[in-house]
Amino acid sequence: QIHFHEVGAMDAIADILGVSLLMEELAPEQIVASPIHVGCGQIQCAHGILPVPAPATAKILMGVPIYGGTIRGELCTPTGAALLKHFAKAFTTMPEMSVEAVGYGMGKKDFSAVNCVRAFIGDAEILKAGESLKETAGTSPNGQITELSCNLDDMTGEAIAFATETLLENGALDVFLQAIQMKKNRPGVLLTCICKPSDADSMAQLILRHTSSFGVRRNDGKRYTLDRIITTVETPVGEIPIKTGSGYGLTKSKPEYENLAKIAREQKVPLVEVIKAIKESEA
């Protein structure tokens, strides 16, 4: 016996029916959505207090680029996630296009940023009939990235390591250090933090808080990324998660080191044996 709570309510049925009718009426050749802002914090629902994104939303959006940001609240529901996953053929930044119409859907809650969904209808050369965005994105970036950096010459190695770990724990995509020669011939360290543009302000604040720097440089740019999914491989030493990336006409796979190391410790075997087990299972 299965029953639904929020997702079975009449407003969810109306949402699904309304969007489906609208899509049939508009009949776009292809739908492209931006990465999904899911919000953060917690929500009260029929099953109690749940984290954002809700479990159903997180499950539906597996394989879709999402981000949390700093807005506390549920910005994407399971119904919205299902509609996006079904209709959108790609999730990336807005392609170059000649806009013909713009539509807004306004929410009732007040957040620090405007609470609305915005849609554009237009012509884009990369969205030709019969093609998908992935097929035409071989020479174009498909995402935005922000690089934050600062020079350090008066911090201990332990303090720099703590700052690096703090940035990674709070959502930085990558943090790395480089040895540099600073003014007055002092050896120093260049700290670089790679993050999503939506997280740049909070990351810069963390850098200023946990380092001795009085300023942080910011560079915004584009990046080329493969779509990623996680699958598992059955091996003699257990199930091993494998990360697979695809796009730009190629596909590549690799296991994550942390998973390999965890299995090696649990099974009390050398790391090379775990790697060998994966290769044998894939053969």
mmCIF file of N, CA and C in Angstrom, residues 130-241:
data_model
loop_
_atom_site.group_PDB
_atom_site.id
_atom_site.type_symbol
_atom_site.label_atom_id
_atom_site.label_comp_id
_atom_site.label_asym_id
_atom_site.label_seq_id
_atom_site.Cartn_x
_atom_site.Cartn_y
_atom_site.Cartn_z
ATOM 1 N N GLY A 130 16.641 18.759 -34.121
ATOM 2 C CA GLY A 130 17.220 17.426 -34.205
ATOM 3 C C GLY A 130 18.545 17.285 -33.504
ATOM 4 N N GLU A 131 19.111 18.373 -32.970
ATOM 5 C CA GLU A 131 20.377 18.297 -32.275
ATOM 6 C C GLU A 131 20.141 18.481 -30.785
ATOM 7 N N SER A 132 21.041 17.962 -29.992
ATOM 8 C CA SER A 132 20.997 18.198 -28.565
ATOM 9 C C SER A 132 22.137 19.138 -28.198
ATOM 10 N N LEU A 133 22.024 19.773 -27.048
ATOM 11 C CA LEU A 133 23.065 20.705 -26.633
ATOM 12 C C LEU A 133 24.400 19.995 -26.463
ATOM 13 N N LYS A 134 24.367 18.759 -25.955
ATOM 14 C CA LYS A 134 25.612 18.027 -25.746
ATOM 15 C C LYS A 134 26.335 17.780 -27.068
ATOM 16 N N GLU A 135 25.554 17.561 -28.143
ATOM 17 C CA GLU A 135 26.174 17.293 -29.437
ATOM 18 C C GLU A 135 26.842 18.529 -30.018
ATOM 19 N N THR A 136 26.352 19.700 -29.666
ATOM 20 C CA THR A 136 26.872 20.921 -30.261
ATOM 21 C C THR A 136 27.802 21.684 -29.325
ATOM 22 N N ALA A 137 28.034 21.138 -28.122
ATOM 23 C CA ALA A 137 28.823 21.874 -27.147
ATOM 24 C C ALA A 137 30.298 21.526 -27.186
ATOM 25 N N GLY A 138 30.743 20.855 -28.251
ATOM 26 C CA GLY A 138 32.112 20.395 -28.287
ATOM 27 C C GLY A 138 33.138 21.505 -28.265
ATOM 28 N N THR A 139 32.775 22.720 -28.684
ATOM 29 C CA THR A 139 33.747 23.805 -28.717
ATOM 30 C C THR A 139 33.363 24.946 -27.784
ATOM 31 N N SER A 140 32.378 24.731 -26.916
ATOM 32 C CA SER A 140 31.899 25.819 -26.064
ATOM 33 C C SER A 140 31.940 25.430 -24.595
ATOM 34 N N PRO A 141 32.249 26.388 -23.712
ATOM 35 C CA PRO A 141 32.155 26.112 -22.275
ATOM 36 C C PRO A 141 30.702 25.849 -21.902
ATOM 37 N N ASN A 142 30.488 25.079 -20.843
ATOM 38 C CA ASN A 142 29.130 24.778 -20.420
ATOM 39 C C ASN A 142 28.867 25.097 -18.957
ATOM 40 N N GLY A 143 29.727 25.923 -18.367
ATOM 41 C CA GLY A 143 29.511 26.287 -16.975
ATOM 42 C C GLY A 143 30.286 27.520 -16.579
ATOM 43 N N GLN A 144 29.914 28.099 -15.439
ATOM 44 C CA GLN A 144 30.585 29.271 -14.892
ATOM 45 C C GLN A 144 31.408 28.859 -13.673
ATOM 46 N N ILE A 145 32.487 29.558 -13.434
ATOM 47 C CA ILE A 145 33.364 29.242 -12.305
ATOM 48 C C ILE A 145 33.973 30.531 -11.763
ATOM 49 N N THR A 146 34.283 30.552 -10.498
ATOM 50 C CA THR A 146 34.942 31.700 -9.876
ATOM 51 C C THR A 146 36.222 31.252 -9.195
ATOM 52 N N GLU A 147 37.291 32.029 -9.393
ATOM 53 C CA GLU A 147 38.576 31.740 -8.764
ATOM 54 C C GLU A 147 38.911 32.863 -7.801
ATOM 55 N N LEU A 148 39.095 32.517 -6.534
ATOM 56 C CA LEU A 148 39.480 33.477 -5.492
ATOM 57 C C LEU A 148 40.912 33.176 -5.067
ATOM 58 N N SER A 149 41.719 34.210 -4.861
ATOM 59 C CA SER A 149 43.117 33.966 -4.490
ATOM 60 C C SER A 149 43.640 35.074 -3.596
ATOM 61 N N CYS A 150 44.684 34.738 -2.838
ATOM 62 C CA CYS A 150 45.367 35.736 -1.996
ATOM 63 C C CYS A 150 46.774 35.237 -1.708
ATOM 64 N N ASN A 151 47.694 36.174 -1.425
ATOM 65 C CA ASN A 151 49.080 35.861 -1.093
ATOM 66 C C ASN A 151 49.253 35.852 0.418
ATOM 67 N N LEU A 152 49.976 34.858 0.929
ATOM 68 C CA LEU A 152 50.187 34.712 2.370
ATOM 69 C C LEU A 152 51.672 34.544 2.656
ATOM 70 N N ASP A 153 52.187 35.323 3.614
ATOM 71 C CA ASP A 153 53.597 35.175 3.971
ATOM 72 C C ASP A 153 53.823 35.247 5.477
ATOM 73 N N ASP A 154 52.748 35.247 6.261
ATOM 74 C CA ASP A 154 52.906 35.367 7.708
ATOM 75 C C ASP A 154 51.996 34.398 8.462
ATOM 76 N N MET A 155 51.767 33.220 7.860
ATOM 77 C CA MET A 155 50.952 32.198 8.506
ATOM 78 C C MET A 155 51.731 30.890 8.617
ATOM 79 N N THR A 156 51.455 30.118 9.654
ATOM 80 C CA THR A 156 52.098 28.817 9.811
ATOM 81 C C THR A 156 51.469 27.804 8.858
ATOM 82 N N GLY A 157 52.175 26.728 8.629
ATOM 83 C CA GLY A 157 51.634 25.673 7.782
ATOM 84 C C GLY A 157 50.350 25.100 8.341
ATOM 85 N N GLU A 158 50.279 24.969 9.672
ATOM 86 C CA GLU A 158 49.064 24.431 10.293
ATOM 87 C C GLU A 158 47.872 25.348 10.055
ATOM 88 N N ALA A 159 48.077 26.656 10.177
ATOM 89 C CA ALA A 159 46.982 27.609 9.999
ATOM 90 C C ALA A 159 46.493 27.630 8.554
ATOM 91 N N ILE A 160 47.423 27.536 7.604
ATOM 92 C CA ILE A 160 47.030 27.501 6.194
ATOM 93 C C ILE A 160 46.264 26.216 5.887
ATOM 94 N N ALA A 161 46.732 25.104 6.460
ATOM 95 C CA ALA A 161 46.038 23.832 6.249
ATOM 96 C C ALA A 161 44.616 23.894 6.802
ATOM 97 N N PHE A 162 44.454 24.534 7.957
ATOM 98 C CA PHE A 162 43.111 24.657 8.551
ATOM 99 C C PHE A 162 42.205 25.492 7.652
ATOM 100 N N ALA A 163 42.741 26.579 7.111
ATOM 101 C CA ALA A 163 41.947 27.421 6.211
ATOM 102 C C ALA A 163 41.536 26.646 4.968
ATOM 103 N N THR A 164 42.460 25.865 4.427
ATOM 104 C CA THR A 164 42.162 25.057 3.237
ATOM 105 C C THR A 164 41.058 24.051 3.521
ATOM 106 N N GLU A 165 41.168 23.350 4.655
ATOM 107 C CA GLU A 165 40.153 22.354 5.014
ATOM 108 C C GLU A 165 38.794 23.010 5.241
ATOM 109 N N THR A 166 38.797 24.190 5.846
ATOM 110 C CA THR A 166 37.539 24.890 6.110
ATOM 111 C C THR A 166 36.837 25.262 4.811
ATOM 112 N N LEU A 167 37.577 25.741 3.828
ATOM 113 C CA LEU A 167 36.994 26.096 2.537
ATOM 114 C C LEU A 167 36.376 24.870 1.860
ATOM 115 N N LEU A 168 37.085 23.752 1.880
ATOM 116 C CA LEU A 168 36.574 22.533 1.250
ATOM 117 C C LEU A 168 35.333 22.017 1.967
ATOM 118 N N GLU A 169 35.336 22.099 3.291
ATOM 119 C CA GLU A 169 34.181 21.638 4.069
ATOM 120 C C GLU A 169 32.945 22.485 3.813
ATOM 121 N N ASN A 170 33.139 23.733 3.395
ATOM 122 C CA ASN A 170 32.010 24.636 3.182
ATOM 123 C C ASN A 170 31.593 24.761 1.713
ATOM 124 N N GLY A 171 32.073 23.859 0.874
ATOM 125 C CA GLY A 171 31.561 23.812 -0.492
ATOM 126 C C GLY A 171 32.493 24.244 -1.593
ATOM 127 N N ALA A 172 33.757 24.566 -1.282
ATOM 128 C CA ALA A 172 34.694 24.904 -2.351
ATOM 129 C C ALA A 172 34.883 23.699 -3.271
ATOM 130 N N LEU A 173 34.956 23.949 -4.565
ATOM 131 C CA LEU A 173 35.161 22.861 -5.516
ATOM 132 C C LEU A 173 36.589 22.347 -5.473
ATOM 133 N N ASP A 174 37.528 23.240 -5.203
ATOM 134 C CA ASP A 174 38.931 22.843 -5.086
ATOM 135 C C ASP A 174 39.688 23.971 -4.400
ATOM 136 N N VAL A 175 40.717 23.628 -3.660
ATOM 137 C CA VAL A 175 41.610 24.606 -3.027
ATOM 138 C C VAL A 175 43.030 24.081 -3.198
ATOM 139 N N PHE A 176 43.937 24.941 -3.663
ATOM 140 C CA PHE A 176 45.312 24.495 -3.814
ATOM 141 C C PHE A 176 46.274 25.616 -3.439
ATOM 142 N N LEU A 177 47.525 25.220 -3.153
ATOM 143 C CA LEU A 177 48.560 26.144 -2.686
ATOM 144 C C LEU A 177 49.755 26.095 -3.633
ATOM 145 N N GLN A 178 50.385 27.264 -3.829
ATOM 146 C CA GLN A 178 51.589 27.347 -4.665
ATOM 147 C C GLN A 178 52.632 28.187 -3.941
ATOM 148 N N ALA A 179 53.875 27.760 -4.032
ATOM 149 C CA ALA A 179 54.966 28.530 -3.440
ATOM 150 C C ALA A 179 55.284 29.725 -4.340
ATOM 151 N N ILE A 180 55.392 30.926 -3.762
ATOM 152 C CA ILE A 180 55.677 32.137 -4.526
ATOM 153 C C ILE A 180 56.755 32.960 -3.818
ATOM 154 N N GLN A 181 57.358 33.876 -4.552
ATOM 155 C CA GLN A 181 58.336 34.820 -3.996
ATOM 156 C C GLN A 181 57.673 36.182 -3.929
ATOM 157 N N MET A 182 57.538 36.744 -2.736
ATOM 158 C CA MET A 182 56.815 37.995 -2.553
ATOM 159 C C MET A 182 57.791 39.168 -2.425
ATOM 160 N N LYS A 183 57.239 40.345 -2.195
ATOM 161 C CA LYS A 183 58.083 41.537 -2.067
ATOM 162 C C LYS A 183 59.022 41.394 -0.882
ATOM 163 N N LYS A 184 60.081 42.147 -0.911
ATOM 164 C CA LYS A 184 61.131 42.106 0.107
ATOM 165 C C LYS A 184 61.774 40.723 0.198
ATOM 166 N N ASN A 185 61.682 39.980 -0.929
ATOM 167 C CA ASN A 185 62.305 38.661 -1.042
ATOM 168 C C ASN A 185 61.798 37.651 -0.010
ATOM 169 N N ARG A 186 60.542 37.826 0.423
ATOM 170 C CA ARG A 186 59.981 36.898 1.400
ATOM 171 C C ARG A 186 59.311 35.734 0.683
ATOM 172 N N PRO A 187 59.580 34.485 1.085
ATOM 173 C CA PRO A 187 58.853 33.354 0.512
ATOM 174 C C PRO A 187 57.408 33.379 1.000
ATOM 175 N N GLY A 188 56.502 33.023 0.139
ATOM 176 C CA GLY A 188 55.099 33.039 0.514
ATOM 177 C C GLY A 188 54.324 31.919 -0.131
ATOM 178 N N VAL A 189 53.017 31.933 0.097
ATOM 179 C CA VAL A 189 52.112 30.908 -0.428
ATOM 180 C C VAL A 189 50.956 31.596 -1.138
ATOM 181 N N LEU A 190 50.658 31.150 -2.346
ATOM 182 C CA LEU A 190 49.482 31.622 -3.064
ATOM 183 C C LEU A 190 48.348 30.633 -2.812
ATOM 184 N N LEU A 191 47.311 31.087 -2.135
ATOM 185 C CA LEU A 191 46.134 30.251 -1.875
ATOM 186 C C LEU A 191 45.092 30.535 -2.942
ATOM 187 N N THR A 192 44.612 29.506 -3.615
ATOM 188 C CA THR A 192 43.592 29.650 -4.656
ATOM 189 C C THR A 192 42.402 28.772 -4.321
ATOM 190 N N CYS A 193 41.230 29.361 -4.367
ATOM 191 C CA CYS A 193 39.986 28.648 -4.087
ATOM 192 C C CYS A 193 39.110 28.687 -5.335
ATOM 193 N N ILE A 194 38.708 27.516 -5.834
ATOM 194 C CA ILE A 194 37.804 27.403 -6.969
ATOM 195 C C ILE A 194 36.406 27.125 -6.429
ATOM 196 N N CYS A 195 35.416 27.912 -6.833
ATOM 197 C CA CYS A 195 34.067 27.732 -6.300
ATOM 198 C C CYS A 195 33.017 28.144 -7.325
ATOM 199 N N LYS A 196 31.772 27.853 -7.030
ATOM 200 C CA LYS A 196 30.662 28.298 -7.863
ATOM 201 C C LYS A 196 30.484 29.807 -7.675
ATOM 202 N N PRO A 197 30.088 30.519 -8.713
ATOM 203 C CA PRO A 197 29.874 31.969 -8.564
ATOM 204 C C PRO A 197 28.898 32.309 -7.448
ATOM 205 N N SER A 198 27.892 31.469 -7.233
ATOM 206 C CA SER A 198 26.907 31.738 -6.182
ATOM 207 C C SER A 198 27.510 31.620 -4.784
ATOM 208 N N ASP A 199 28.655 30.928 -4.664
ATOM 209 C CA ASP A 199 29.296 30.750 -3.362
ATOM 210 C C ASP A 199 30.479 31.697 -3.159
ATOM 211 N N ALA A 200 30.773 32.533 -4.146
ATOM 212 C CA ALA A 200 31.996 33.342 -4.103
ATOM 213 C C ALA A 200 32.034 34.277 -2.900
ATOM 214 N N ASP A 201 30.927 34.946 -2.600
ATOM 215 C CA ASP A 201 30.921 35.897 -1.479
ATOM 216 C C ASP A 201 31.193 35.199 -0.148
ATOM 217 N N SER A 202 30.543 34.062 0.069
ATOM 218 C CA SER A 202 30.745 33.346 1.337
ATOM 219 C C SER A 202 32.153 32.770 1.416
ATOM 220 N N MET A 203 32.696 32.310 0.277
ATOM 221 C CA MET A 203 34.066 31.780 0.263
ATOM 222 C C MET A 203 35.088 32.881 0.551
ATOM 223 N N ALA A 204 34.869 34.056 -0.048
ATOM 224 C CA ALA A 204 35.780 35.182 0.201
ATOM 225 C C ALA A 204 35.757 35.570 1.681
ATOM 226 N N GLN A 205 34.585 35.539 2.273
ATOM 227 C CA GLN A 205 34.472 35.865 3.695
ATOM 228 C C GLN A 205 35.239 34.856 4.554
ATOM 229 N N LEU A 206 35.158 33.572 4.170
ATOM 230 C CA LEU A 206 35.892 32.544 4.906
ATOM 231 C C LEU A 206 37.402 32.737 4.767
ATOM 232 N N ILE A 207 37.852 33.110 3.565
ATOM 233 C CA ILE A 207 39.286 33.341 3.366
ATOM 234 C C ILE A 207 39.766 34.492 4.237
ATOM 235 N N LEU A 208 39.004 35.578 4.262
ATOM 236 C CA LEU A 208 39.386 36.728 5.084
ATOM 237 C C LEU A 208 39.356 36.387 6.573
ATOM 238 N N ARG A 209 38.454 35.518 6.941
ATOM 239 C CA ARG A 209 38.314 35.162 8.360
ATOM 240 C C ARG A 209 39.408 34.222 8.827
ATOM 241 N N HIS A 210 39.800 33.273 7.967
ATOM 242 C CA HIS A 210 40.713 32.217 8.408
ATOM 243 C C HIS A 210 42.143 32.385 7.909
ATOM 244 N N THR A 211 42.429 33.480 7.222
ATOM 245 C CA THR A 211 43.803 33.761 6.826
ATOM 246 C C THR A 211 44.186 35.157 7.296
ATOM 247 N N SER A 212 45.445 35.493 7.158
ATOM 248 C CA SER A 212 45.935 36.810 7.567
ATOM 249 C C SER A 212 45.791 37.845 6.462
ATOM 250 N N SER A 213 45.255 37.448 5.306
ATOM 251 C CA SER A 213 45.150 38.350 4.166
ATOM 252 C C SER A 213 44.161 39.489 4.425
ATOM 253 N N PHE A 214 44.469 40.668 3.883
ATOM 254 C CA PHE A 214 43.584 41.831 3.979
ATOM 255 C C PHE A 214 42.744 42.012 2.717
ATOM 256 N N GLY A 215 42.926 41.119 1.744
ATOM 257 C CA GLY A 215 42.174 41.241 0.505
ATOM 258 C C GLY A 215 42.162 39.937 -0.273
ATOM 259 N N VAL A 216 41.126 39.757 -1.071
ATOM 260 C CA VAL A 216 40.973 38.545 -1.888
ATOM 261 C C VAL A 216 40.692 38.963 -3.329
ATOM 262 N N ARG A 217 41.436 38.392 -4.264
ATOM 263 C CA ARG A 217 41.211 38.674 -5.680
ATOM 264 C C ARG A 217 40.147 37.715 -6.230
ATOM 265 N N ARG A 218 39.316 38.213 -7.136
ATOM 266 C CA ARG A 218 38.255 37.397 -7.736
ATOM 267 C C ARG A 218 38.336 37.452 -9.257
ATOM 268 N N ASN A 219 38.302 36.282 -9.869
ATOM 269 C CA ASN A 219 38.250 36.175 -11.324
ATOM 270 C C ASN A 219 37.113 35.234 -11.703
ATOM 271 N N ASP A 220 36.163 35.732 -12.484
ATOM 272 C CA ASP A 220 35.051 34.918 -12.957
ATOM 273 C C ASP A 220 35.337 34.452 -14.381
ATOM 274 N N GLY A 221 35.024 33.215 -14.657
ATOM 275 C CA GLY A 221 35.263 32.689 -15.987
ATOM 276 C C GLY A 221 34.343 31.537 -16.312
ATOM 277 N N LYS A 222 34.618 30.902 -17.437
ATOM 278 C CA LYS A 222 33.831 29.763 -17.890
ATOM 279 C C LYS A 222 34.684 28.503 -17.799
ATOM 280 N N ARG A 223 34.005 27.376 -17.781
ATOM 281 C CA ARG A 223 34.742 26.122 -17.728
ATOM 282 C C ARG A 223 34.049 25.060 -18.586
ATOM 283 N N TYR A 224 34.802 24.032 -18.922
ATOM 284 C CA TYR A 224 34.303 22.907 -19.681
ATOM 285 C C TYR A 224 34.172 21.722 -18.721
ATOM 286 N N THR A 225 32.982 21.192 -18.548
ATOM 287 C CA THR A 225 32.790 20.087 -17.626
ATOM 288 C C THR A 225 32.018 18.949 -18.293
ATOM 289 N N LEU A 226 32.332 17.740 -17.879
ATOM 290 C CA LEU A 226 31.610 16.565 -18.343
ATOM 291 C C LEU A 226 30.429 16.301 -17.413
ATOM 292 N N ASP A 227 29.343 15.789 -17.962
ATOM 293 C CA ASP A 227 28.226 15.351 -17.136
ATOM 294 C C ASP A 227 28.671 14.119 -16.360
ATOM 295 N N ARG A 228 28.357 14.093 -15.053
ATOM 296 C CA ARG A 228 28.879 13.018 -14.214
ATOM 297 C C ARG A 228 27.757 12.190 -13.605
ATOM 298 N N ILE A 229 27.968 10.879 -13.555
ATOM 299 C CA ILE A 229 27.077 9.986 -12.849
ATOM 300 C C ILE A 229 27.921 9.011 -12.041
ATOM 301 N N ILE A 230 27.339 8.456 -10.979
ATOM 302 C CA ILE A 230 28.021 7.485 -10.134
ATOM 303 C C ILE A 230 27.342 6.131 -10.302
ATOM 304 N N THR A 231 28.110 5.126 -10.680
ATOM 305 C CA THR A 231 27.614 3.763 -10.775
ATOM 306 C C THR A 231 28.452 2.881 -9.850
ATOM 307 N N THR A 232 28.023 1.648 -9.649
ATOM 308 C CA THR A 232 28.776 0.730 -8.792
ATOM 309 C C THR A 232 29.182 -0.504 -9.581
ATOM 310 N N VAL A 233 30.333 -1.027 -9.235
ATOM 311 C CA VAL A 233 30.852 -2.241 -9.857
ATOM 312 C C VAL A 233 30.990 -3.315 -8.787
ATOM 313 N N GLU A 234 30.436 -4.505 -9.055
ATOM 314 C CA GLU A 234 30.569 -5.633 -8.138
ATOM 315 C C GLU A 234 31.948 -6.266 -8.318
ATOM 316 N N THR A 235 32.711 -6.365 -7.217
ATOM 317 C CA THR A 235 34.041 -6.976 -7.265
ATOM 318 C C THR A 235 34.166 -7.976 -6.120
ATOM 319 N N PRO A 236 35.200 -8.795 -6.135
ATOM 320 C CA PRO A 236 35.405 -9.750 -5.039
ATOM 321 C C PRO A 236 35.596 -9.070 -3.681
ATOM 322 N N VAL A 237 35.959 -7.792 -3.677
ATOM 323 C CA VAL A 237 36.151 -7.089 -2.403
ATOM 324 C C VAL A 237 34.954 -6.205 -2.059
ATOM 325 N N GLY A 238 33.853 -6.337 -2.808
ATOM 326 C CA GLY A 238 32.651 -5.572 -2.509
ATOM 327 C C GLY A 238 32.272 -4.610 -3.621
ATOM 328 N N GLU A 239 31.188 -3.847 -3.410
ATOM 329 C CA GLU A 239 30.743 -2.861 -4.385
ATOM 330 C C GLU A 239 31.635 -1.629 -4.336
ATOM 331 N N ILE A 240 32.061 -1.153 -5.505
ATOM 332 C CA ILE A 240 32.946 0.010 -5.587
ATOM 333 C C ILE A 240 32.288 1.073 -6.463
ATOM 334 N N PRO A 241 32.069 2.292 -5.930
ATOM 335 C CA PRO A 241 31.485 3.367 -6.741
ATOM 336 C C PRO A 241 32.465 3.823 -7.826
#
